[in-house]
Short mmCIF file of C-alpha atoms in Angstrom, two decimals:
data_model
loop_
_atom_site.label_atom_id
_atom_site.label_comp_id
_atom_site.label_asym_id
_atom_site.label_seq_id
_atom_site.Cartn_x
_atom_site.Cartn_y
_atom_site.Cartn_z
CA MET A 1 4.14 -22.75 -74.72
CA LYS A 2 0.93 -22.40 -72.77
CA MET A 3 2.23 -24.90 -70.21
CA LYS A 4 5.46 -23.03 -69.81
CA ILE A 5 3.64 -19.71 -69.23
CA LYS A 6 1.15 -21.35 -66.83
CA GLY A 7 3.99 -23.04 -64.92
CA GLU A 8 5.86 -19.74 -64.70
CA ARG A 9 2.69 -17.96 -63.49
CA ASP A 10 2.05 -20.67 -60.87
CA LYS A 11 5.64 -20.37 -59.72
CA GLN A 12 5.32 -16.58 -59.35
CA LEU A 13 1.99 -16.94 -57.53
CA SER A 14 3.51 -19.46 -55.11
CA TYR A 15 6.41 -17.07 -54.42
CA ALA A 16 3.93 -14.23 -53.84
CA PHE A 17 1.85 -16.45 -51.54
CA ILE A 18 4.94 -17.51 -49.55
CA GLY A 19 6.04 -13.86 -49.31
CA LEU A 20 2.62 -12.73 -48.08
CA ALA A 21 2.43 -15.61 -45.58
CA SER A 22 5.89 -14.64 -44.27
CA LEU A 23 4.78 -11.02 -43.90
CA LEU A 24 1.67 -12.18 -42.02
CA VAL A 25 3.78 -14.27 -39.62
CA LEU A 26 6.22 -11.38 -39.06
CA SER A 27 3.32 -8.98 -38.52
CA GLY A 28 1.78 -11.33 -35.94
CA MET A 29 5.12 -11.69 -34.14
CA GLY A 30 5.54 -7.91 -34.19
CA ASN A 31 2.08 -7.42 -32.68
CA VAL A 32 2.78 -9.95 -29.92
CA LEU A 33 6.13 -8.31 -29.15
CA THR A 34 4.63 -4.81 -29.17
CA GLY A 35 1.72 -5.90 -26.97
CA SER A 36 3.96 -7.62 -24.45
CA LEU A 37 6.28 -4.60 -24.28
CA ALA A 38 3.29 -2.27 -23.84
CA TRP A 39 1.99 -4.49 -21.02
CA HIS A 40 5.42 -4.62 -19.38
CA PHE A 41 5.91 -0.86 -19.50
CA ALA A 42 2.34 -0.16 -18.36
CA THR A 43 2.77 -2.32 -15.25
CA THR A 44 6.32 -1.22 -14.41
CA GLN A 45 5.97 2.47 -15.21
CA LYS A 46 7.22 4.44 -12.23
CA THR A 47 5.08 7.31 -11.04
CA VAL A 48 6.39 10.00 -8.72
CA THR A 49 3.72 11.34 -6.36
CA THR A 50 3.91 14.07 -3.73
CA PRO A 51 0.94 13.90 -1.34
CA MET A 52 -0.45 17.23 -0.17
CA THR A 53 0.20 16.63 3.53
CA TYR A 54 3.78 15.53 3.00
CA ASN A 55 6.65 17.41 1.41
CA GLN A 56 8.50 14.34 0.17
CA PRO A 57 7.65 12.47 -3.05
CA PHE A 58 7.42 8.71 -3.35
CA THR A 59 7.76 6.42 -6.34
CA SER A 60 5.23 3.73 -7.18
CA ASP A 61 4.25 1.36 -9.94
CA ALA A 62 1.32 -1.00 -10.46
CA VAL A 63 2.54 -3.51 -7.87
CA GLY A 64 4.09 -1.45 -5.09
CA ALA A 65 5.48 1.74 -3.62
CA ASP A 66 8.94 2.57 -2.35
CA ALA A 67 9.91 2.79 1.33
CA SER A 68 9.12 6.50 1.45
CA GLY A 69 5.55 5.90 0.30
CA MET A 70 5.03 3.01 2.71
CA THR A 71 6.30 5.22 5.55
CA MET A 72 3.82 7.96 4.62
CA PHE A 73 0.90 5.54 4.51
CA ALA A 74 1.90 4.00 7.84
CA SER A 75 2.34 7.45 9.42
CA SER A 76 -1.22 8.33 8.50
CA PHE A 77 -2.52 5.07 9.97
CA ILE A 78 -0.50 5.65 13.17
CA TYR A 79 -1.91 9.17 13.42
CA TRP A 80 -5.51 8.04 12.98
CA ARG A 81 -5.25 5.30 15.58
CA LEU A 82 -3.01 6.80 18.25
CA ASN A 83 -3.56 10.58 18.17
CA VAL A 84 -7.11 10.54 19.50
CA SER A 85 -9.48 12.15 21.94
CA PRO A 86 -13.04 11.21 22.95
CA GLU A 87 -14.32 13.70 20.35
CA ASN A 88 -12.43 12.42 17.29
CA ILE A 89 -11.87 8.72 17.96
CA ASP A 90 -14.94 7.50 16.05
CA ASN A 91 -14.04 9.48 12.92
CA ASN A 92 -10.35 8.45 13.08
CA GLN A 93 -11.23 4.78 13.45
CA ASN A 94 -13.70 4.93 10.54
CA MET A 95 -10.96 6.47 8.38
CA LEU A 96 -8.56 3.70 9.40
CA LEU A 97 -11.09 0.91 8.76
CA GLY A 98 -11.73 2.32 5.28
CA PHE A 99 -8.31 1.02 4.23
CA VAL A 100 -8.74 -2.48 5.70
CA PRO A 101 -10.00 -5.17 3.27
CA SER A 102 -13.44 -6.42 4.29
CA THR A 103 -12.18 -9.97 4.87
CA GLU A 104 -9.70 -8.73 7.50
CA ARG A 105 -11.79 -5.97 9.09
CA ASP A 106 -13.44 -7.85 11.99
CA ALA A 107 -10.30 -8.51 14.05
CA LEU A 108 -9.13 -4.89 13.90
CA LYS A 109 -12.64 -3.53 14.49
CA LYS A 110 -12.93 -5.47 17.76
CA ALA A 111 -9.64 -4.05 19.04
CA LEU A 112 -10.62 -0.53 17.97
CA ASP A 113 -14.02 -0.79 19.69
CA ILE A 114 -12.33 -1.72 22.99
CA GLU A 115 -9.92 1.22 22.65
CA ALA A 116 -12.74 3.64 21.79
CA GLU A 117 -14.78 2.58 24.82
CA ARG A 118 -11.78 3.01 27.16
CA ILE A 119 -10.92 6.43 25.74
CA LYS A 120 -14.50 7.72 25.89
CA LYS A 121 -15.13 6.45 29.44
CA GLY A 122 -11.85 7.79 30.80
CA GLY A 123 -11.86 11.06 28.85
CA ILE A 124 -8.36 10.13 27.65
CA THR A 125 -6.43 11.98 24.98
CA THR A 126 -3.40 10.24 23.45
CA ARG A 127 -0.50 11.35 21.28
CA PHE A 128 2.19 9.13 19.74
CA ASP A 129 5.69 10.60 19.34
CA THR A 130 7.65 8.56 16.80
CA LYS A 131 11.31 7.85 17.54
CA ASP A 132 12.18 5.16 14.96
CA ILE A 133 10.66 3.88 11.71
CA ARG A 134 11.76 0.66 10.00
CA VAL A 135 10.41 -0.47 6.62
CA MET A 136 10.69 -4.24 6.15
CA SER A 137 11.03 -6.06 2.84
CA ASP A 138 7.73 -7.92 3.35
CA GLY A 139 5.68 -4.70 3.21
CA SER A 140 5.45 -4.13 6.95
CA VAL A 141 6.49 -0.96 8.73
CA GLU A 142 7.53 -0.79 12.39
CA PHE A 143 7.07 2.38 14.41
CA SER A 144 8.72 2.81 17.79
CA GLY A 145 8.02 5.73 20.04
CA THR A 146 6.28 7.05 23.12
CA LEU A 147 2.54 7.02 23.67
CA LYS A 148 1.65 10.05 25.79
CA SER A 149 -1.74 10.12 27.47
CA ALA A 150 -3.71 12.55 29.58
CA THR A 151 -7.20 12.55 31.03
CA THR A 152 -9.37 15.62 31.44
CA ASN A 153 -12.02 16.46 33.98
CA GLY A 154 -13.37 19.83 32.96
CA ALA A 155 -10.47 22.30 32.97
CA ILE A 156 -8.13 19.99 34.88
CA THR A 157 -5.78 17.83 32.83
CA THR A 158 -4.09 14.89 34.54
CA PRO A 159 -1.08 13.47 32.67
CA LEU A 160 -0.75 9.70 32.64
CA LYS A 161 2.50 7.73 32.54
CA ASP A 162 4.28 7.75 29.16
CA GLN A 163 4.61 4.32 27.56
CA ALA A 164 7.29 3.12 25.13
CA LYS A 165 5.47 1.28 22.32
CA THR A 166 6.32 -0.44 19.06
CA TYR A 167 3.70 -1.10 16.39
CA ARG A 168 3.93 -3.19 13.23
CA LEU A 169 1.69 -2.33 10.29
CA LYS A 170 1.34 -4.71 7.35
CA ILE A 171 0.52 -2.60 4.29
CA SER A 172 0.13 -3.38 0.60
CA TYR A 173 -0.06 -1.01 -2.37
CA LYS A 174 -1.41 -2.29 -5.66
CA ASN A 175 -2.72 -0.34 -8.65
CA GLY A 176 -2.77 2.87 -6.59
CA ILE A 177 -4.84 1.38 -3.74
CA VAL A 178 -3.46 1.15 -0.20
CA HIS A 179 -4.59 -1.72 2.05
CA LEU A 180 -3.91 -2.07 5.75
CA HIS A 181 -3.77 -5.78 6.57
CA SER A 182 -2.74 -5.66 10.22
CA PHE A 183 -1.95 -3.12 12.90
CA GLU A 184 -0.46 -4.81 15.92
CA GLU A 185 1.43 -3.75 19.00
CA LEU A 186 4.70 -5.58 19.54
CA GLN A 187 5.58 -6.53 23.08
CA GLN A 188 8.47 -4.59 24.56
CA ASN A 189 11.32 -6.60 25.98
CA PRO A 190 11.68 -5.70 29.65
CA PRO A 191 15.13 -4.37 30.59
CA THR A 192 17.37 -6.93 32.27
CA ASN A 193 19.27 -5.92 35.38
#
């Protein structure tokens, strides 16, 4: 009789142990599933942002921004580099360089230093009028337009010849941080007669 009761108790304990082990496995799988879903939704959560200087919102997540956001970022970079005068060029270029990763800063800094020297020596003021904006799938944005320049000598302003220009900006947006990787002028194709 004692053996029968002990065998029955052992059988019930083994069932309870198997049941608890199954619950532990299910709980672990549930935690892994919940954690992976939380990670997925945290990294793909779309955020709608409307910057103060623009009246159009853009959508972003942890790994990128939509075309509207990339256009806004590129417009700011275009403004800082091309809408300059001898008085504000240093500040504009410092703002622009603040978005360039340190490993890529030297090449752009050299080009900006040459531009700053030319603008300061010539007393040149420039303004870029955008005509076309194209957002590429690789994260670059192309701006086409007219660069208008003038030089001042006291109260006399001498307009310089307008130039059609196209610029390509390579921009990345990750975890809310904007990086400018390159800002290059594309060569215009001369008209064929």
